[in-house]
Short mmCIF file of C-alpha atoms and ligand atoms in Angstrom, two decimals:
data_model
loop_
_atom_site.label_atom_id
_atom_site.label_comp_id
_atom_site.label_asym_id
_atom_site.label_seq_id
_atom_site.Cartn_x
_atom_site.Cartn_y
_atom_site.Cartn_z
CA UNK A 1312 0.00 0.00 0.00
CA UNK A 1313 0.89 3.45 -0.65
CA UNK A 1314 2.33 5.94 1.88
CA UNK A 1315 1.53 9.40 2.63
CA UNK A 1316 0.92 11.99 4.56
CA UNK A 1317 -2.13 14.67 4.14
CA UNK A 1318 -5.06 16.42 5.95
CA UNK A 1319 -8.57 16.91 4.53
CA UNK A 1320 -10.10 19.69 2.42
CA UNK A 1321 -12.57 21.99 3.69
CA UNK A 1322 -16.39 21.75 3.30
CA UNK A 1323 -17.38 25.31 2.66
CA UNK A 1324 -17.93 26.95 6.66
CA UNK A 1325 -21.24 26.68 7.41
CA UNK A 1326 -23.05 28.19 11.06
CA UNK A 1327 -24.42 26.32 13.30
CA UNK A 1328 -28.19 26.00 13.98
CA UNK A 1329 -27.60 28.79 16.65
CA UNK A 1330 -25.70 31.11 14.97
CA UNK A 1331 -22.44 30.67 16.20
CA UNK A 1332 -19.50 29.72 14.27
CA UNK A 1333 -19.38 25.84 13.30
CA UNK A 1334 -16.69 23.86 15.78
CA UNK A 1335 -13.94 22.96 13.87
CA UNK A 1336 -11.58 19.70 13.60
CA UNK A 1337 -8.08 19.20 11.63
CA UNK A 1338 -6.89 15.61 10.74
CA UNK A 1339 -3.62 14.56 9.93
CA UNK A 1340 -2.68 11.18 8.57
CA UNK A 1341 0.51 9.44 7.74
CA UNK A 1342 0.38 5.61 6.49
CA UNK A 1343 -1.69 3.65 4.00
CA UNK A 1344 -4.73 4.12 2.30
CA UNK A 1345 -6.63 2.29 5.36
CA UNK A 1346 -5.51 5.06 7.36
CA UNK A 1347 -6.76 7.45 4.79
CA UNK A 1348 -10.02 5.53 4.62
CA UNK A 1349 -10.38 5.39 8.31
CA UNK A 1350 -9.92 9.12 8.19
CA UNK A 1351 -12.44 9.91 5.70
CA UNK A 1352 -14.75 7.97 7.62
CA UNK A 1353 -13.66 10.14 11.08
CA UNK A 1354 -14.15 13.21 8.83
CA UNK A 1355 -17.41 12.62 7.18
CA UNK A 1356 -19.26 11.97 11.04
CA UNK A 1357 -17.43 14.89 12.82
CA UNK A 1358 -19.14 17.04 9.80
CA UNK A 1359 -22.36 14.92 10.17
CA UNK A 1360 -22.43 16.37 13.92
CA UNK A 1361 -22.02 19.97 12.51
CA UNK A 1362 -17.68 20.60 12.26
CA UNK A 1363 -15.81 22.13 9.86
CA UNK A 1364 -12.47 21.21 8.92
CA UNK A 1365 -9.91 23.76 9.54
CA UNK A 1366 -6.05 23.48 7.92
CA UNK A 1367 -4.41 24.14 11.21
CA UNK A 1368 -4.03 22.13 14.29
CA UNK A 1369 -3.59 24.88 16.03
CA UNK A 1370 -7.17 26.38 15.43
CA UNK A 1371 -9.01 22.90 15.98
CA UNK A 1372 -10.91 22.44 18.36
CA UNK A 1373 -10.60 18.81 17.56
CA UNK A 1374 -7.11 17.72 16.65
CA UNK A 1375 -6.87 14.20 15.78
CA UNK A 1376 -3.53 12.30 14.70
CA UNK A 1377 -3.73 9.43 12.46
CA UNK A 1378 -0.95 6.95 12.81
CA UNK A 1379 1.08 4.26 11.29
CA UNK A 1380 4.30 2.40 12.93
CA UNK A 1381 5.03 0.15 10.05
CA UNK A 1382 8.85 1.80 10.12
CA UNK A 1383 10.32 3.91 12.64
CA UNK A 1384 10.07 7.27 10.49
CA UNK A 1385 6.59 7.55 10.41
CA UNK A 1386 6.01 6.72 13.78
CA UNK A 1387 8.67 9.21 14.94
CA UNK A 1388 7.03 11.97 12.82
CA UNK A 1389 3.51 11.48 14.46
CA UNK A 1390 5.28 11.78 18.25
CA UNK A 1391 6.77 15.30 17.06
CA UNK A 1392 3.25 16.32 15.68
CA UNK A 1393 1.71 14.92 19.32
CA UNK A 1394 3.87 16.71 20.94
CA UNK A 1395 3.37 19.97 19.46
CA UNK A 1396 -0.15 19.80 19.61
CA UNK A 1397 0.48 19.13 23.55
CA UNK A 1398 2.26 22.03 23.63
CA UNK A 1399 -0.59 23.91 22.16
CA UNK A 1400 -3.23 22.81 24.49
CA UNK A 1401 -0.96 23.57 27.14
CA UNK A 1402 0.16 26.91 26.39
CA UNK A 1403 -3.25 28.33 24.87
CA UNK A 1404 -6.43 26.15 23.73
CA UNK A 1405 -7.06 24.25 27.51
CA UNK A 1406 -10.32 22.83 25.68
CA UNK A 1407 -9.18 21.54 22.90
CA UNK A 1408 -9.77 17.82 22.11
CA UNK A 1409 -6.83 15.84 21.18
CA UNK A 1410 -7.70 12.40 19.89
CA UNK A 1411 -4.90 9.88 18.74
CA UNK A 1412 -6.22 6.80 16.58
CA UNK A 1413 -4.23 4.40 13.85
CA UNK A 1414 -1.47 1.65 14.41
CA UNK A 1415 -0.06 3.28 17.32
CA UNK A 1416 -2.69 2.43 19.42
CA UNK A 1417 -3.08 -1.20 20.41
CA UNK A 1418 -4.64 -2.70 22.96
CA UNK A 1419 -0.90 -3.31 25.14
CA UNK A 1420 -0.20 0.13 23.75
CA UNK A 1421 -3.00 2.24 25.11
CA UNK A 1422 -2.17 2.35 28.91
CA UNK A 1423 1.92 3.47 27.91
CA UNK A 1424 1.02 6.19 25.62
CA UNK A 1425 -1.85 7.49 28.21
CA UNK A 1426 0.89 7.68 30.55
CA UNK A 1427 3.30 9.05 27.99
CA UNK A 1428 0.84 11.67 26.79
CA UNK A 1429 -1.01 13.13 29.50
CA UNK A 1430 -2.75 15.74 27.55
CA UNK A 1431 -4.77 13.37 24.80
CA UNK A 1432 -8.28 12.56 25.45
CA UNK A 1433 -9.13 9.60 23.34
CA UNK A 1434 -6.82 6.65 21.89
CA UNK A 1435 -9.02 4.90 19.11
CA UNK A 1436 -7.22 1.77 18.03
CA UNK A 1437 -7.69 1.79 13.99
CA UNK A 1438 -10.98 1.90 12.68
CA UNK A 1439 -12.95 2.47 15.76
CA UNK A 1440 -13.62 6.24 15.16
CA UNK A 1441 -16.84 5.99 17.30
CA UNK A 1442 -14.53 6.54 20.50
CA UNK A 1443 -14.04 10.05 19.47
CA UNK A 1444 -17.46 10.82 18.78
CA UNK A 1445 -18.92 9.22 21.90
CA UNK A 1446 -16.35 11.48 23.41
CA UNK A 1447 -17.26 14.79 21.91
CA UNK A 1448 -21.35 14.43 22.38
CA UNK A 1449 -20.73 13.89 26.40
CA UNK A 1450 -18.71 16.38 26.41
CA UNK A 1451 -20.17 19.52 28.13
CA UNK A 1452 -19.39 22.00 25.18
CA UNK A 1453 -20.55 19.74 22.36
CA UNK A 1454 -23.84 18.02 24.05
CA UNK A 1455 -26.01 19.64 22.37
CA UNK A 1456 -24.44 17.69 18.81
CA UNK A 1457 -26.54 14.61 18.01
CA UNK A 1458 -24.47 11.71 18.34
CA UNK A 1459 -26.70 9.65 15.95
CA UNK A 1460 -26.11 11.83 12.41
CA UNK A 1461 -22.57 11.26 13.47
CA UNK A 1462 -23.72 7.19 12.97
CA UNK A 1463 -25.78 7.89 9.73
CA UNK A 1464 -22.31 9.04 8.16
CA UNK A 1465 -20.87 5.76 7.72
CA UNK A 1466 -19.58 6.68 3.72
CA UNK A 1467 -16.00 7.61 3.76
CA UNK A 1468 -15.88 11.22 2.47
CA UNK A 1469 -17.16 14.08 3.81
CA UNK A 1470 -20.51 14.81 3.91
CA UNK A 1471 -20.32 17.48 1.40
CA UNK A 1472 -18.20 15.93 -1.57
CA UNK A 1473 -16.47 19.60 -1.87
CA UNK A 1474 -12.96 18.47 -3.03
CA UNK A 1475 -14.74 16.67 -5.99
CA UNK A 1476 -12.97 13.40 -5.60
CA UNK A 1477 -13.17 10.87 -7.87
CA UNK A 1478 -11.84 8.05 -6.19
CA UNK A 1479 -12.55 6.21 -2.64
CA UNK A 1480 -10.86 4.03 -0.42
CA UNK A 1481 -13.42 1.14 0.85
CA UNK A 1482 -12.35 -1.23 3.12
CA UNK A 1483 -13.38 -4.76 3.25
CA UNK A 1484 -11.48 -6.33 5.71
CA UNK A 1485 -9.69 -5.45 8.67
CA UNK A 1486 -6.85 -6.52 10.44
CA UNK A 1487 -4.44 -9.59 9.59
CA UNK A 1488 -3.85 -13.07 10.95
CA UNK A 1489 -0.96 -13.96 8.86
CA UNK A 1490 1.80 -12.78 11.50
CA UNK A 1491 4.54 -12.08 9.19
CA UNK A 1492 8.22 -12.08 11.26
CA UNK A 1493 8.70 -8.54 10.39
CA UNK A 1494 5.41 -6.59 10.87
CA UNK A 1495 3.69 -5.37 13.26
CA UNK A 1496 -0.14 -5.00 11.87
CA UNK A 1497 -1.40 -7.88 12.76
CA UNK A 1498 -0.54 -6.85 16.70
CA UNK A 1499 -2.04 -3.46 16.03
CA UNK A 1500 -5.21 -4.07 13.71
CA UNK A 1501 -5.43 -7.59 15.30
CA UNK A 1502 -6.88 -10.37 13.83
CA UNK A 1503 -8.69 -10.26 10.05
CA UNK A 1504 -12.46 -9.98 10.11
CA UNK A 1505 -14.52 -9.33 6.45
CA UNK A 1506 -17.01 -6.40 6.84
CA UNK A 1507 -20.38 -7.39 6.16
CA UNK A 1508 -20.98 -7.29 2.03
CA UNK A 1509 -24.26 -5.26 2.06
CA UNK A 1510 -22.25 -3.01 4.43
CA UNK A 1511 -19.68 -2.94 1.55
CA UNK A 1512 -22.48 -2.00 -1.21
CA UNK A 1513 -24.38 0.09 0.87
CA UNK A 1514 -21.11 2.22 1.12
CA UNK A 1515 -19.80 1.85 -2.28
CA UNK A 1516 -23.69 3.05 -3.59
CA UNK A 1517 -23.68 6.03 -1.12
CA UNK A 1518 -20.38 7.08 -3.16
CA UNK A 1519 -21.36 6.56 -6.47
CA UNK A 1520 -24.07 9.10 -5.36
CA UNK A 1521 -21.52 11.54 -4.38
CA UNK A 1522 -19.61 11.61 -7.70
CA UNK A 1523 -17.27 8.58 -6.99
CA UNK A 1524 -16.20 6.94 -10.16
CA UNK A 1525 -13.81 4.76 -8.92
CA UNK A 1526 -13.44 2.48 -5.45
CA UNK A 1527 -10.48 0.59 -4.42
CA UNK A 1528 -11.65 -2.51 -1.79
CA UNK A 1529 -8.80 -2.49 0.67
CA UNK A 1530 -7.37 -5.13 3.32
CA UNK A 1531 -4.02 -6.09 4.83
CA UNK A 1532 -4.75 -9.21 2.84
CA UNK A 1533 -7.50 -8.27 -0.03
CA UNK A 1534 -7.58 -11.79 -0.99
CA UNK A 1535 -8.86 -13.40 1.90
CA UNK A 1536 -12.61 -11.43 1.89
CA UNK A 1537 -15.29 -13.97 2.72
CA UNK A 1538 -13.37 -16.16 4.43
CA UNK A 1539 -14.90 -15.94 7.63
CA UNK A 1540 -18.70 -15.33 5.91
CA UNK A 1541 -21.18 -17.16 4.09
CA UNK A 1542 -20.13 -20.26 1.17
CA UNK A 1543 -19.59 -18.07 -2.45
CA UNK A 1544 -19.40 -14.70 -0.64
CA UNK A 1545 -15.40 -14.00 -1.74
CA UNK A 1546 -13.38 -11.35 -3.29
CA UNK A 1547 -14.11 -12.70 -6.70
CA UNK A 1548 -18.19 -12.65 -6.23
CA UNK A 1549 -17.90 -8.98 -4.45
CA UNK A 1550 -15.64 -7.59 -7.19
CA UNK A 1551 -18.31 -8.43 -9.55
CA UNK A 1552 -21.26 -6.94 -7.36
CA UNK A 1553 -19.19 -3.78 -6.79
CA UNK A 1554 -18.55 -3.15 -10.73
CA UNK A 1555 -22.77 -3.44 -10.94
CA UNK A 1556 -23.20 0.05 -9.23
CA UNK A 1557 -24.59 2.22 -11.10
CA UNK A 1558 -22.01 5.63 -12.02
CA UNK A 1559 -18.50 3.55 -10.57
CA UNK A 1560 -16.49 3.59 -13.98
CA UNK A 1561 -13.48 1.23 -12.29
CA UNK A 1562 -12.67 -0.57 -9.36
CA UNK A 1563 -9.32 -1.83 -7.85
CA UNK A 1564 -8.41 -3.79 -4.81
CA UNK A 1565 -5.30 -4.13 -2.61
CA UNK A 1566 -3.42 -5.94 -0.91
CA UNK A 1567 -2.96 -9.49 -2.20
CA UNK A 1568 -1.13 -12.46 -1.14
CA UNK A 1569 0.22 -14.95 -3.16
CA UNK A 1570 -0.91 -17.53 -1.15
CA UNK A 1571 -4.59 -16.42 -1.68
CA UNK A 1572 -4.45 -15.46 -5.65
CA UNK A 1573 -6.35 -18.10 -7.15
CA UNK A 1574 -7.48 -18.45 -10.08
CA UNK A 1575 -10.95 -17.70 -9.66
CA UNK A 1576 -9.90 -14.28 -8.52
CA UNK A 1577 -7.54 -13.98 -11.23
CA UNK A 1578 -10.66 -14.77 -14.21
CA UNK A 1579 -12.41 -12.51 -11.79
CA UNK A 1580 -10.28 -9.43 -12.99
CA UNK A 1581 -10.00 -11.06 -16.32
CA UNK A 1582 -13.91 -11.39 -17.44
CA UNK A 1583 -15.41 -8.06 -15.16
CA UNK A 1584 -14.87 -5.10 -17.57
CA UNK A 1585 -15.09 -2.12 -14.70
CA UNK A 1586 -12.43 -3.99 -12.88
CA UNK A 1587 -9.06 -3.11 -13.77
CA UNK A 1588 -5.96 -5.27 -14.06
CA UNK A 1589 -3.83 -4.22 -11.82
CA UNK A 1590 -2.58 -6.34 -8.68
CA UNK A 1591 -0.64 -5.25 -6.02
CA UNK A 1592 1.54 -8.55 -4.63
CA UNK A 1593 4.45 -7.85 -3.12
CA UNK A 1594 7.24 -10.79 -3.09
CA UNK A 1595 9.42 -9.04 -0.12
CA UNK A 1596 12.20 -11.52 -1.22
CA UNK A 1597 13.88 -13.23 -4.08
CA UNK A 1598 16.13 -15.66 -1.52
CA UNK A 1599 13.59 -19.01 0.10
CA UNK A 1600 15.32 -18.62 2.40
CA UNK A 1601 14.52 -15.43 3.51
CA UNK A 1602 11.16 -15.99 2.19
CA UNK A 1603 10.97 -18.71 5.06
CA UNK A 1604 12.46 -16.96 7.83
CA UNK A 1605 9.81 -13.90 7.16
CA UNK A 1606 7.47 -16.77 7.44
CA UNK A 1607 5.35 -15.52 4.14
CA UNK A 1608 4.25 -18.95 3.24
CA UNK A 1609 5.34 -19.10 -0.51
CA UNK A 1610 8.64 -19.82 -2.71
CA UNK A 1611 9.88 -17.73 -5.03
CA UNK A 1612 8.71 -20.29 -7.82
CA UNK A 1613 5.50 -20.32 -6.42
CA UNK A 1614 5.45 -16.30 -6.57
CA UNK A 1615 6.55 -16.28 -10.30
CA UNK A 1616 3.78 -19.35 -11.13
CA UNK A 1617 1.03 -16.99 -9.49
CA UNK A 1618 2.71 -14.09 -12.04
CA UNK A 1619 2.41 -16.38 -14.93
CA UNK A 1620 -1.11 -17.37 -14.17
CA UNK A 1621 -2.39 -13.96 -14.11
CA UNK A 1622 -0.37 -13.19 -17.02
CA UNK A 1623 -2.28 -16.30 -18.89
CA UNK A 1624 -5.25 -14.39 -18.36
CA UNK A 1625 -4.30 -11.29 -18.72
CA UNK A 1626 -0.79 -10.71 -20.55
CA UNK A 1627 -0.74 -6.75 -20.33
CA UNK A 1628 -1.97 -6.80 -16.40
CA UNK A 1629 -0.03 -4.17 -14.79
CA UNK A 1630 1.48 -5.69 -10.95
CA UNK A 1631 3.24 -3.65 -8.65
CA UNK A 1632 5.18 -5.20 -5.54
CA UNK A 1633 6.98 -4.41 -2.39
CA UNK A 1634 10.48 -5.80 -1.63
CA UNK A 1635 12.35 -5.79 1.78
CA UNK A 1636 16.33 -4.93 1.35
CA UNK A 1637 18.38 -5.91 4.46
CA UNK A 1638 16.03 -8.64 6.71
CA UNK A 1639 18.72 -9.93 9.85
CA UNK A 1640 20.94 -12.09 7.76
CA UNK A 1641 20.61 -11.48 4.41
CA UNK A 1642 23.17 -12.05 2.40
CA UNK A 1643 24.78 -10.83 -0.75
CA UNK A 1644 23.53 -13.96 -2.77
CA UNK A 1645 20.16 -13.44 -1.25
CA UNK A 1646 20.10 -10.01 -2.17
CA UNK A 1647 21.22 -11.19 -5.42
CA UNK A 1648 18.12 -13.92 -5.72
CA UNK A 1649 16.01 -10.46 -4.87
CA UNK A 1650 17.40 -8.78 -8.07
CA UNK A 1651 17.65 -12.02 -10.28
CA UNK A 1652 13.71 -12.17 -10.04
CA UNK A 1653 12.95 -8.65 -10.38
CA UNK A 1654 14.92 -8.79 -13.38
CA UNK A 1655 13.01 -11.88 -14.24
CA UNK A 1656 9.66 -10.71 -13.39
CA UNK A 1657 9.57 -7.76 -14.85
CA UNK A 1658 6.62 -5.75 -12.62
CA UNK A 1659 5.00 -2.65 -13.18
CA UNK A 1660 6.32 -0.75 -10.17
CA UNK A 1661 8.35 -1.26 -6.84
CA UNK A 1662 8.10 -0.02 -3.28
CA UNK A 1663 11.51 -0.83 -1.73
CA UNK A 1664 11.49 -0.77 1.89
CA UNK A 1665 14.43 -0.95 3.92
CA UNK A 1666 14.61 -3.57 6.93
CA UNK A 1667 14.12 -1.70 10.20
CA UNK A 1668 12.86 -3.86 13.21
CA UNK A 1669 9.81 -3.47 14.72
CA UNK A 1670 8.92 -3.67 18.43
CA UNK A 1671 7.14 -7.27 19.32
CA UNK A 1672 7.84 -9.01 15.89
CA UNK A 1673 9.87 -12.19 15.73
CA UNK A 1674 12.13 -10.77 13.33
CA UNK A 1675 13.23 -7.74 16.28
CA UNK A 1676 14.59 -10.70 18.08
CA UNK A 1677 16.85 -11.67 15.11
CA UNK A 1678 20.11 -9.84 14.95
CA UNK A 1679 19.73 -6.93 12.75
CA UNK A 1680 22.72 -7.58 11.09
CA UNK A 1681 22.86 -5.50 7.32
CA UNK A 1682 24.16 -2.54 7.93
CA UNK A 1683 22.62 0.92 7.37
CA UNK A 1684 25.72 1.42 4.70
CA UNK A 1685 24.85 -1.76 2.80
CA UNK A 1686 21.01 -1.68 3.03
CA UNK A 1687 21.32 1.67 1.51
CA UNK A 1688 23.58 0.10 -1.41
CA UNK A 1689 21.24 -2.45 -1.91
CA UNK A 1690 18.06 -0.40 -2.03
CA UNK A 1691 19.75 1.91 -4.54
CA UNK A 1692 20.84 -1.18 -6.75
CA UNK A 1693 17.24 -2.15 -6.85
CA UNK A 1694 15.66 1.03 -7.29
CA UNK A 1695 18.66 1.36 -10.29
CA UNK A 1696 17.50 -1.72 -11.85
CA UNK A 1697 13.76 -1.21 -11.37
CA UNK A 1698 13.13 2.45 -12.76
CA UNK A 1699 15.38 0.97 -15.78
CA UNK A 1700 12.27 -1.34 -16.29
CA UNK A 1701 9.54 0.55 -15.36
CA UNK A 1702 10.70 3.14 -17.79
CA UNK A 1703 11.59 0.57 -20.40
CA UNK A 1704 7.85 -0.32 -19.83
CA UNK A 1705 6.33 2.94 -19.93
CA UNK A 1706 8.45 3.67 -23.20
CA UNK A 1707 6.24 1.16 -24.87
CA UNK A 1708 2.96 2.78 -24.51
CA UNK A 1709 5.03 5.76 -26.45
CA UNK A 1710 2.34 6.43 -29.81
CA UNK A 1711 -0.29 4.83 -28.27
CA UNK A 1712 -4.18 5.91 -27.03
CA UNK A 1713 -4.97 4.82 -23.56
CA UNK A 1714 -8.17 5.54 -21.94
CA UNK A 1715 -7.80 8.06 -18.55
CA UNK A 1716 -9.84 8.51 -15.76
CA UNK A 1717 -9.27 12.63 -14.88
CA UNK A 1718 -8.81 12.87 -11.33
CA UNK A 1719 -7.88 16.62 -11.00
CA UNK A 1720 -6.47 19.73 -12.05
CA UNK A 1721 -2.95 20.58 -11.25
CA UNK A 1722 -3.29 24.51 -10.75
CA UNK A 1723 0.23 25.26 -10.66
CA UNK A 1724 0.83 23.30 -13.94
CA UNK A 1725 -2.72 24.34 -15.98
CA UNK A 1726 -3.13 20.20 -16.99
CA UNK A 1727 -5.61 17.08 -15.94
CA UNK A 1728 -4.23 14.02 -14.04
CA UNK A 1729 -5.65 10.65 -14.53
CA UNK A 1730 -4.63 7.03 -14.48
CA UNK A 1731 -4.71 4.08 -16.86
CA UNK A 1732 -7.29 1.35 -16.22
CA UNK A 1733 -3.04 -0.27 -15.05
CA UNK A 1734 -2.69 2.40 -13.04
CA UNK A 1735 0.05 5.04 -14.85
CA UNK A 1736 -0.37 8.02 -14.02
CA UNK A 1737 -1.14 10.61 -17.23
CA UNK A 1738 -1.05 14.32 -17.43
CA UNK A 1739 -2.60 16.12 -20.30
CA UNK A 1740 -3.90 19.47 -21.01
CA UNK A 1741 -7.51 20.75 -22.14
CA UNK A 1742 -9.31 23.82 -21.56
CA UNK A 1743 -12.75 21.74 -21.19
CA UNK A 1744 -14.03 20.28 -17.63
CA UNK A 1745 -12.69 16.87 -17.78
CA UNK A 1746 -13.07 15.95 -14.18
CA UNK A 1747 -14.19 12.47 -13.26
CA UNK A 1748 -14.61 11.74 -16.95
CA UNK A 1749 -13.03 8.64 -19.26
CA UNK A 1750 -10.76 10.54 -21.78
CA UNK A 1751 -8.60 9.04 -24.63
CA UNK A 1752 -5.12 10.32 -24.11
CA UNK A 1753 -2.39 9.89 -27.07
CA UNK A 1754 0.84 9.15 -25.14
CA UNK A 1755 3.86 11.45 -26.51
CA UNK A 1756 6.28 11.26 -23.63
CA UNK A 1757 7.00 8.68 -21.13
CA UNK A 1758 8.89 8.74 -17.47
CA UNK A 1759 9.31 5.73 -15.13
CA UNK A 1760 6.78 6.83 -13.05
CA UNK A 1761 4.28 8.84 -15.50
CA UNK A 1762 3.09 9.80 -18.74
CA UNK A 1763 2.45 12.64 -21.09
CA UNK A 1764 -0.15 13.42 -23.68
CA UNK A 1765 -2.74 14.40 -26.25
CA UNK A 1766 -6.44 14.28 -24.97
CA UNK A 1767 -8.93 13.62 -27.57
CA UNK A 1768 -12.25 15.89 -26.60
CA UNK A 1769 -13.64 15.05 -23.20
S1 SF4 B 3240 0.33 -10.26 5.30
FE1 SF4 B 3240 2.20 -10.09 6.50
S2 SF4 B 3240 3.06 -8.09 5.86
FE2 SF4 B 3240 0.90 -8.09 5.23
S3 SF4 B 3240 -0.18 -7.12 6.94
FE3 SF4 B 3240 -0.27 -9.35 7.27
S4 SF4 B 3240 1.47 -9.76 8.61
FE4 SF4 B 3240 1.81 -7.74 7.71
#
C-alpha cells in the first residue's frame, strides 16, 4: 500500500443552527490508504455532527492524529506532531480535544502512551472512530451535537463531496492473521475480520451518489474477503457486485497475497470489464530462504507461477510489488536472488522498503545484522535496476491511445491528471471540464513513473 501523509479539504464553513460559528476539527494522517479511509470515515461523522475542517491544528478544536508504525520514520514523525499539539493545548487552547487513533494504538499500547501523553483525550485503536465521537457528544461543550447523524455518516468522504474526488478508499477487511516475522499489523489491527458485504455496497452506492467513479476494496490481505462469511461470498463474487453500481467507472483492490491469488480471482479481474488489471503482490524476497524466515508462506517459484497465471489471463496486467532490502541475515547472494527475479519478473512498479525492526515481531529478536551502509547500497541497486524497467515499460505505450480517468487539475501546472485502467499516471492538457470523466489520451512522452499526452475531446 501506498504511503503518505495529508489532511482533509474543507467543506465550505457553514453556522451552526444557533448562529455561532461551526466547531472545527483538523486531521492529519501518515500511512496507508486504510488510514486514509479510516480518516475519511472520522471526517465525514465529525461534519455529520455539525464541524468544519480547519487546515491548522492549532485552530481545531478537535485535533486528531492518524498513525502508522510500520517503520520507525513515520512513527517518529507522528510523536513530534503529538507533541506539538500538547504544547498547544498547554500553552493556549485548555479545551481543545486531542484524539490519537491508527497503528499506534493497540490494545498493550493504550495504557503506555496514556501515561506518555497526559494531555490526549481519546486513543481509538484503527478503525474504531466511534470513540471520538462518543467522546465529543458527552462532552459539556458539544452536548447539544446529536451523536446519531454522526452514525448515519458511515460513507468515507465528507458529507459534502467539496474536493470533488473521484476516487474512494473502501475497506473490506480489517486486520491480519498472517503474522509475518517482520510486521507489526497484525498486533495493532489484530486479527482479520470481512465487513459485512451489504455493508460494503451500501457504502460503495452512497459514493457513487456523491460523484465517486472509482473504489479501491482495501485489506491487509485483499484476498482473503469472505473467508470468515457465508459459502460463495469471496473477493471474486464482491468484485463483480461492486462493478454493478450504477455511475462507478473502475474498481481496484489491494493488498494481495500470493498464497490467496487463485485463479478464480484472477478470471475474476479477467472477465469483469469495470475492474481493472492491476494487482498489487508484493514478493518481499527473491532468496527461500529469507522468504521462510519472514514466514510468508510461498517460494519464489511459487510467486513467479502466481505471475504467470495472471499473465495467462491477462498478458498486459499491470502488478506492482513491495520488496524488503536488508532482513537480519541477508546475504549478498540473497540479495542477489532479490534482483535475479525482479529482473526476471519484470513488474510494473516497486516499493523498496528498507529492513528496520519493529517492536514485538519475531524478526526484532533476530540480529539486525545489514548494515545501514549496505542496506542503503542495496536499495539503490534495486531502485537502479527497477526504474530501468519501469521506464523501459512505460516507453512502450510511447504512440499509443490509452483511456484516462481525470482525477484533478494541477493549478500550478494548468493540466488534468488521470490514471490508466493499469494504473500510470497521465497528465494532459484541455481547456474543457474533464473531471471524473473517461478521456482518450495519445501518449507522446514517457517517465518511469508517469506519462504525457494528447487528450482527444472530453
Ligand atoms: S500479510 Fe504479513 S506483511 Fe501483510 S499485513 Fe499481514 S502480517 Fe503484515
Amino acid at each position: 500500500m501506498n504511503r503518505s501523509s495529508s489532511s482533509f479539504s474543507n467543506i465550505d464553513s457553514r453556522q451552526s443552527a444557533i448562529g455561532n460559528p461551526p466547531p472545527t476539527y483538523n486531521l492529519w494522517t501518515i500511512g496507508c490508504q486504510m488510514n486514509e479511509a479510516d480518516s475519511r470515515h472520522l471526517a465525514s461523522q465529525l461534519e455529520a455532527l455539525g464541524f468544519v475542517e480547519t487546515k491548522r491544528a492549532e485552530d481545531a478544536d478537535v485535533a486528531v492524529l492518524n498513525t502508522c508504525v510500520v517503520r520507525q520514520q513515520p512513527e517518529d514523525k507522528a510523536v513530534r506532531k503529538l507533541t506539538s499539539l500538547g504544547g498547544i493545548k498547554g500553552s493556549h487552547r485548555p479545551g481543545m480535544i486531542i484524539a490519537l487513533m491508527g497503528c499506534m494504538v493497540g490494545k498493550r499500547e493504550a495504557e503506555d502512551l496514556a501515561e506518555r501523553f497526559g494531555f490526549v483525550d481519546v486513543f481509538m485503536a484503527p478503525s474504531q472512530t466511534d470513540a471520538l465521537i462518543d467522546f465529543i457528544v458527552r462532552h459539556d461543550a458539544y452536548s447539544h451535537l446529536k451523536k446519531s447523524q454522526a452514525e448515519l455518516a458511515d460513507y468515507r468522504l465528507p458529507v459534502v463531496n467539496q474536493d470533488k474526488a473521484i476516487t474512494a478508499f473502501v475497506p473490506i477487511t480489517l486486520g491480519c492473521s498472517h503474522v509475518c516475522s517482520y510486521c507489526v499489523i497484525p498486533h495493532r489491527r489484530g486479527p482479520d475480520r470481512s465487513r459485512m458485504p451489504e455493508e460494503v455496497l451500501r457504502e460503495v452506492r452512497a459514493l457513487a451518489r456523491q460523484g465517486i467513479k472509482e473504489v479501491n476494496l482495501l485489506g491487509q490481505i485483499v484476498d482473503r474477503y469472505g473467508f470468515d462469511l457465508d459459502d460463495g461470498v469471496n473477493l471474486a463474487w464482491l468484485l463483480r457486485e461492486v462493478a454493478k453500481v450504477d455511475g462507478i467507472l473502475r474498481v481496484r483492490f489491494l493488498t494481495s497475497h500470493p498464497a490467496y491469488m487463485d485463479e478464480e480471482l484472477i478470471r475474476a479481474v479477467a472477465e469483469t470489464e469495470k475492474v481493472c488489471p492491476y494487482i498489487e503482490m508484493p514478493f518481499q524476497s527473491g532468496s527461500d530462504r529469507i522468504l521462510e524466515s519472514m514466514r510468508r508462506g510461498y517460494t519464489q517459484a511459487e510467486y513467479r507461477d502466481i505471475i504467470s497465471n495472471i499473465r495467462k489471463f491477462m498478458p498486459n496486467a499491470s502488478i506492482n510489488t513491495d520488496v524488503i532490502v536488508g532482513y537480519p541475515g541477508e546475504t549478498e547472494e540473497d540479495f542477489l536472488e532479490t534482483m535475479k527475479l525482479a529482473e526476471e519478473l519484470r513488474l510494473d512498479l516497486f516499493h523498496i522498503a528498507k529492513y528496520s525492526p519493529r517492536p514485538r515481531t519475531l524478526s526484532a529478536k533476530m540480529r539486525d545484522d545489514v548494515s545501514a551502509v549496505e542496506k542503503e547500497r542495496r536499495r539503490t541497486a534495486l531502485d537502479e535496476l527497477t526504474k530501468k524497467i519501469n521506464a523501459e515499460k512505460s516507453a512502450q505505450l510511447l504512440g499509443q491511445t490509452v483511456e484516462v480517468l481525470v482525477e484533478a487539475f494541477q493549478e500550478k501546472k494548468k493540466r488534468w491528471r488521470g490514471r490508466t485502467p493499469h494504473n500510470k499516471l497521465v497528465f494532459f492538457e484541455s481547456d474543457t471540464d474533464c473531471l471524473g470523466q473517461l478521456v482518450n489520451v495519445k501518449i507522446n512522452w514517457t517517465g518511469p513513473f508517469s506519462l504525457i499526452g494528447t487528450a482527444s475531446e472530453c
